Amino acid sequence: MPDTLNPTAGHVKLGSNSGQPMSRRDGIAKVTGAATYAADNRPDGLLYAVYAGAGIARGRVTSLNVGAAKAHPGVVEVMTPENRPPLALDPDEKHHFFAWRIEALQNDTVRYAGQPIAVVIAETLEAATEGARLLAPTYDEEPARIGFDGGEAYDPPTVGIGGNPTFEKGDAEAAEARSAKVVETKIATPMQYHNAMEPHAIVAQWDGDKLTIDTPNQAIVMARGGFAAYFGIPPENVTLRSPFLGGGFGSKAILVGPQLLCILAAKLTGRPVKLTLRRDQMYGPVQHRGATRQTVTLGTDGDNRLTMIKHHSVATTSSFDEFIEGAANASQNTYATPVLKSSHGAVRQDTGTPGPMRAPGEATGSAALEVAMDRMAEKAGMDPLEFRLLNYAETDPASGKEYSSKNLRECYAEGAKRFGWAGRPLAPGMMKDEHGRLKGWGMGTAMFPAPMFQAQARAVLKADGTAVLETAGADMGQGAWTALAQIAADGVGLPADKVEFLSGTSDQPDGGVAGGSGHTATAGSALFAAGSDAVAKLAEIAMKDPDSPVFGADNAGVEAREGRLVRLDDESRSDSYADILARAGLSEIEGNGTGARNPADAEARAMFSHGAVFAEVLIDPDLYQIRVSRLVGAFAAGRIINPKLAASQLNGGMIWGVGFALHEEGIHDPRTGRPVNGDLAGYHVPVNADVPCVETLLIDEEDHFVNALGVKGVGEMGISGTVGAIANAVWHATGKRVTSFPIHISALL
Amino acid sequence: MNIFDYVRPASVDEAVTAGAQPGAAFLAGGTNLMDLMKIGVAQPGTVVDITRLPGLDGIDTLPDGGWRIGALVRNSDLARDPDFAAACPAVAEALLSGASAQLRNAATVGGNLMQRTRCSYFQDPISACNRREPGSGCSALGGVTESHAVLGWTDQCIATHPSDFCVPLVALGARVEIAGPDGSREIALEDFLALPDDEGPGGAQLGAGELITALILPEGSSAFAANARYVKLRERTSYAFALVSAAAMLRIEGDTIAEARIALGGVAARPWRVAAAEAALAGKAADAGAFAEAADLLVAGATASGDNAHKIELARRIAVRALTLAAVGTPARMPALPASVFANGADAHA
Ligand SMILES: Cc1cc2nc3c(=O)[nH]c(=O)nc-3n(C[C@H](O)[C@H](O)[C@H](O)COP(=O)(O)OP(=O)(O)OC[C@H]3O[C@@H](n4cnc5c(N)ncnc54)[C@H](O)[C@@H]3O)c2cc1C
Ligand code: SF4
């Protein structure tokens, strides 16, 4: 392993914890139920809140039978727009780039089906549930606007979080006219719902103007500030605890209305209140992925090199706020092309507002791009992998910048070898399994930005030779508790079992957002820097202490190893942390660190993780049921801190890709706007039988620019190549090109 | 969930009396009833827990060679009963293709017959639904109808019966044994699950207080043991209701089909059985031509009830597939993915 380039860590190097396939530190706690999730908290005097969701998608609530609800045994209070305590901010305003307009009973307007219209607070969950039903609302209903045809089209000012809706390099129309071959591909993707295993849940308790909330959150310290602002109290007055999340996928990064309602209910009743969404309530106020309709136009020259990529995507959003799935942006950074154009349109419909959902933009956009690339390869008479290699981007196509690192070539080679891609017939419909099922092979390129945000961490070296490191990070099942602890241990040069790693509450240093696949890189860098800072302070003391074996080592330097500082010019001379602190009369020494990207590196380089996904499908020749029989993904994502967890993330991403390709579809009745399949019996995600064989290969990649640790991210990339790979395999099996996801039997019939 | 009384009767008679009270509902495995109570579709005033009733959990052979299966036998216990599974393999395969292992462990025979439709408008108390509230209308008409009927529907209701289990049962001519305030009766399962007509939405023919006590498989049910299959089409490999399904059973003598049974699932308010289709197979060689003819007869008169015309062709094809697989023979062991087109050894189109 190379020495770290972290400038503040000149005396230490990344130790032996990183790179190990350590099992989850929280694994036993989780499988034995000892790990508590938000809804597991039951403070004394707890009340249960259940909100009534609107039965219409647009209009006004004209009446609520509050009397009936209040008369129900166990019901304590009913909160409606009339008696809901005030908020310090208007929930209809956008207060922060990472805040949505939300529903917190500000008035009687209904903007989507399932919108909270009243909250019933009771001594038991059952009483609150029944109370909410007894409200029997009546409405002044307006027709629902649903889908691309029912909604209202407009040009969105932004895409994703504050992104530019259009990007242009060169003249796409002229390039198209000059191209030897042009292929236009249209792809539709449906609304998708995050559906984390753990529903959104919150327990809120007021103590004067101090607020304690247990709620799963992907950006703990930022969320604390958000909650505080809504209630007009200083952030320090809010304690937000989120040690574990049962999945977030983006939907637990942004504050949502039901959370405010619970806090308001606690304020109204003066008692602690818990609000847990039912599964069917997860199809409204807690975001989703907007539907897209995309057109990808590719042009090539006589040598089958891309002359242009034009990608246009129209996405759905709500009638009152904006989050536009940046699908067309996925074409900006994947294949070499002199001319590029990506653009977005949007349609307002009467649903909740979409939000970032695992690989927002990349998942949907790459699904279309990879199908388009496959069609162009077909037109060129080329193997799909050969065609991608021919159009390999040596520099970032959009910016022209060099990559900080890119080992995609090796991913292609290793993935293809492991899968057995060689010898794949070019034409579709040529392969069968031993039972006569149609067999097809397809591939796709996986790609995801390697961002870094801002994070802080604290490290404390203790007199007994152990250390405590902390940052308000978020473990949503991805394994942050383990991977971050590994980096933390390396930061202080101790074995992981000598380090106590604390994470998940808002009184810790800001761990940044666990999103954008940047959490390990960001919070990890902060932890490593904090550890290095503490060790540097310790070294400073030791090297000036004539009684220390490392006295005077300043020029040669020392290295932290297993709780000792070792002289680099004479490894026989070392000093233990405990001895150094004891001689100095200190009980502990504290270090602080920040994780953020070096702005010069960020400016100079394009930073992405990459991968290649190969899929095999088997399809019944008469009935067209599809099964993904094999998936192999080879991924290069910088330094892998924990290969076991990384592979598990990437496998999970590929399995998500199976769901995207074949199952997931949020359906709203076009007449009423109400979800038609709003539970897990109706909204399908893959089950074990859908993924008989999934394999991740981790390809070595050294990156000296992303951050001192060389860490990129693995959380979202696995989806991006997989969806297209499956669609392309379906074509290879059947000769039928996919035009919409999920791929239904009826589309192949 | 509404407030309800809970009673646990000690005998069938007590259960019938308790069940006859207005607003009472029998609770068996609860895998359907509890879900419907949680979403406010079912609001019983009294829940009559029948799970501890004595004498309803037997799997017995009858003197005539038929079977009597107690209403409280768990779906998984029946499917894994070696004698029953050997005699009626398509029934076992259908059971194991349904729901998930956890649900099958809880679900009972009686509950499976009585499970309500999965029509999403039925499950949404705000939508008008003739099955939930006779005369209120049918919201599925003109709505999202992938799971809806293409046979035997009327404007009163276009829902399907979701059970896999019932499909081979109807093919075998199973009968339902019922205890009620006026004594016991027996009715063919096919008649028990009434189709909608111009007046009403159809549904299970069970009066107030009537309790299913057993399922009777007639004499001769095991005659098809060597050539019996259930095939279920769905877009997720497991844990999904059928888009369409078919149970096929053949009694083959020499080179010809002596007797055939075939029923379709997922296409109507009850498993769809057509006498003419079975008659057309009798005396024929078990070949593609005969199967295609039978399948055509099975789906004769099918019409889309919405955006689901493709189900007609799929129903035809799955009938052919089930017959083809049945002719190949019942697998020696239950396939790893029961009823799946990806079941091991399902090499019907090789
Ligand atoms: C997620 C999910 C997936 C499923 N997938 C499938 C599938 O793929 N295929 C399939 O076939 N099924 C499937 N099921 C349905 C399942 O088979 C039924 O829920 C189950 O069989 C019902 O049996 P139970 O004993 O739990 O009935 P309960 O829920 O206890 O009762 C259901 C109804 O039957 C009545 N009842 C029960 N017993 C009697 C009796 N003895 N006499 C009179 N009335 C009675 C009850 O009053 C109630 O109205 C699925 C269910 C779920 C929840
Ligand atoms: S199809 Fe039947 S169950 Fe569905 S809404 Fe119509 S009447 Fe109700």
XYZ file of N, CA and C in Angstrom, chain A residues 398-467:
210
model
N -16.935 15.419 -20.841
C -17.594 16.710 -20.648
C -16.584 17.825 -20.403
N -15.635 17.606 -19.515
C -14.736 18.688 -19.102
C -13.404 18.639 -19.837
N -13.082 17.514 -20.424
C -11.772 17.353 -21.040
C -10.660 17.125 -20.020
N -11.018 17.080 -18.743
C -9.987 16.921 -17.717
C -9.470 15.490 -17.656
N -8.271 15.401 -17.141
C -7.737 14.068 -16.863
C -8.488 13.459 -15.696
N -8.558 12.152 -15.703
C -9.151 11.474 -14.551
C -8.145 11.411 -13.413
N -8.651 11.488 -12.209
C -7.763 11.310 -11.045
C -7.227 9.880 -11.052
N -8.045 8.957 -11.537
C -7.634 7.575 -11.779
C -8.791 6.940 -12.536
N -8.488 5.956 -13.354
C -9.560 5.267 -14.075
C -9.040 3.913 -14.533
N -9.498 2.896 -13.864
C -9.037 1.551 -14.222
C -10.153 0.737 -14.857
N -10.967 1.440 -15.649
C -12.116 0.775 -16.279
C -11.685 -0.309 -17.270
N -10.563 -0.071 -17.960
C -10.092 -1.066 -18.923
C -9.897 -2.432 -18.269
N -9.307 -2.374 -17.077
C -9.081 -3.605 -16.333
C -10.412 -4.220 -15.875
N -11.361 -3.357 -15.534
C -12.690 -3.860 -15.148
C -13.326 -4.615 -16.309
N -13.256 -4.008 -17.485
C -13.794 -4.683 -18.679
C -13.129 -6.049 -18.858
N -11.794 -6.041 -18.764
C -11.040 -7.267 -19.063
C -11.316 -8.346 -18.026
N -11.243 -7.966 -16.758
C -11.426 -8.969 -15.695
C -12.876 -9.446 -15.632
N -13.796 -8.520 -15.800
C -15.205 -8.889 -15.775
C -15.535 -9.840 -16.924
N -15.058 -9.497 -18.096
C -15.342 -10.330 -19.277
C -14.756 -11.724 -19.105
N -13.567 -11.768 -18.527
C -12.910 -13.066 -18.334
C -13.705 -13.916 -17.349
N -14.052 -13.317 -16.233
C -14.771 -14.055 -15.203
C -16.136 -14.535 -15.714
N -16.780 -13.680 -16.518
C -18.117 -13.995 -17.021
C -18.050 -15.035 -18.139
N -16.930 -15.001 -18.897
C -16.840 -15.872 -20.064
C -17.466 -15.239 -21.296
N -17.247 -13.952 -21.438
C -17.867 -13.163 -22.503
C -17.355 -13.560 -23.884
N -16.098 -13.966 -23.943
C -15.480 -14.269 -25.246
C -16.307 -15.315 -25.987
N -16.424 -15.125 -27.265
C -17.152 -16.092 -28.082
C -18.650 -15.842 -28.105
N -19.083 -14.762 -27.480
C -20.517 -14.441 -27.501
C -20.949 -14.179 -28.941
N -21.999 -14.875 -29.391
C -22.462 -14.615 -30.760
C -22.965 -13.169 -30.885
N -22.673 -12.546 -32.019
C -23.102 -11.164 -32.215
C -24.616 -11.057 -32.361
N -25.181 -11.984 -33.089
C -26.615 -11.886 -33.397
C -27.449 -12.348 -32.213
N -28.652 -11.807 -32.082
C -29.522 -12.239 -30.986
C -30.166 -13.591 -31.284
N -30.700 -14.197 -30.237
C -31.477 -15.422 -30.405
C -30.657 -16.650 -30.757
N -29.361 -16.614 -30.484
C -28.499 -17.724 -30.896
C -28.220 -18.728 -29.784
N -28.524 -18.353 -28.535
C -28.117 -19.232 -27.437
C -29.341 -19.774 -26.700
N -29.214 -21.014 -26.253
C -30.268 -21.624 -25.429
C -29.621 -22.378 -24.284
N -30.355 -22.540 -23.199
C -29.827 -23.404 -22.141
C -30.281 -24.835 -22.410
N -29.894 -25.753 -21.512
C -30.173 -27.173 -21.772
C -31.663 -27.489 -21.714
N -32.459 -26.547 -21.210
C -33.901 -26.772 -21.178
C -34.629 -26.026 -22.296
N -33.865 -25.476 -23.213
C -34.485 -24.807 -24.346
C -34.869 -23.368 -24.082
N -34.454 -22.820 -22.952
C -34.777 -21.426 -22.683
C -33.851 -20.519 -23.481
N -34.381 -19.381 -23.889
C -33.561 -18.402 -24.595
C -32.535 -17.848 -23.625
N -31.308 -17.748 -24.119
C -30.243 -17.233 -23.260
C -29.640 -16.014 -23.926
N -29.371 -14.990 -23.149
C -28.755 -13.795 -23.724
C -27.712 -13.218 -22.790
N -26.703 -12.595 -23.381
C -25.652 -11.942 -22.611
C -25.626 -10.460 -22.971
N -25.555 -9.653 -21.955
C -25.446 -8.216 -22.194
C -24.482 -7.598 -21.211
N -24.041 -6.392 -21.517
C -23.121 -5.715 -20.613
C -23.421 -4.227 -20.559
N -22.855 -3.607 -19.570
C -23.006 -2.171 -19.440
C -21.852 -1.600 -18.638
N -21.615 -0.315 -18.819
C -20.557 0.360 -18.064
C -21.171 1.004 -16.829
N -20.538 0.747 -15.697
C -20.972 1.381 -14.455
C -20.104 2.599 -14.211
N -20.729 3.648 -13.729
C -19.975 4.884 -13.542
C -20.670 5.689 -12.464
N -19.892 6.282 -11.588
C -20.498 7.150 -10.585
C -19.459 8.155 -10.109
N -19.871 9.405 -9.927
C -18.918 10.408 -9.439
C -18.342 10.001 -8.076
N -17.136 10.476 -7.813
C -16.495 10.223 -6.514
C -16.403 11.546 -5.766
N -17.519 11.987 -5.183
C -17.524 13.310 -4.549
C -16.956 13.263 -3.134
N -16.652 14.424 -2.621
C -16.389 14.567 -1.194
C -17.184 15.761 -0.705
N -17.664 15.650 0.512
C -18.362 16.779 1.133
C -17.467 17.306 2.253
N -18.084 17.859 3.281
C -17.314 18.391 4.411
C -17.631 17.561 5.647
N -16.613 17.212 6.382
C -16.868 16.518 7.648
C -15.784 16.864 8.651
N -16.154 16.705 9.899
C -15.190 16.897 10.989
C -15.148 15.646 11.853
N -14.030 15.507 12.547
C -13.919 14.379 13.475
C -13.010 14.756 14.622
N -13.139 13.986 15.689
C -12.304 14.209 16.860
C -11.666 12.883 17.256
N -10.393 12.974 17.682
C -9.700 11.771 18.149
C -9.121 12.065 19.512
N -9.287 11.128 20.412
C -8.698 11.298 21.740
C -7.841 10.071 22.036
N -6.526 10.296 22.221
C -5.624 9.213 22.628
C -5.608 9.195 24.148
N -5.743 8.006 24.710
C -5.869 7.926 26.169
C -4.632 7.308 26.804
N -4.499 7.583 28.078
C -3.307 7.152 28.812
C -3.155 5.635 28.842
N -4.278 4.926 28.709
C -4.173 3.456 28.735
C -3.848 2.859 27.366
N -3.492 3.733 26.434
C -3.078 3.221 25.131
C -4.241 2.947 24.178
N -5.443 3.327 24.577
C -6.576 3.189 23.659
C -6.940 4.563 23.111
N -7.927 4.575 22.228
C -8.344 5.854 21.660
C -9.846 5.854 21.430
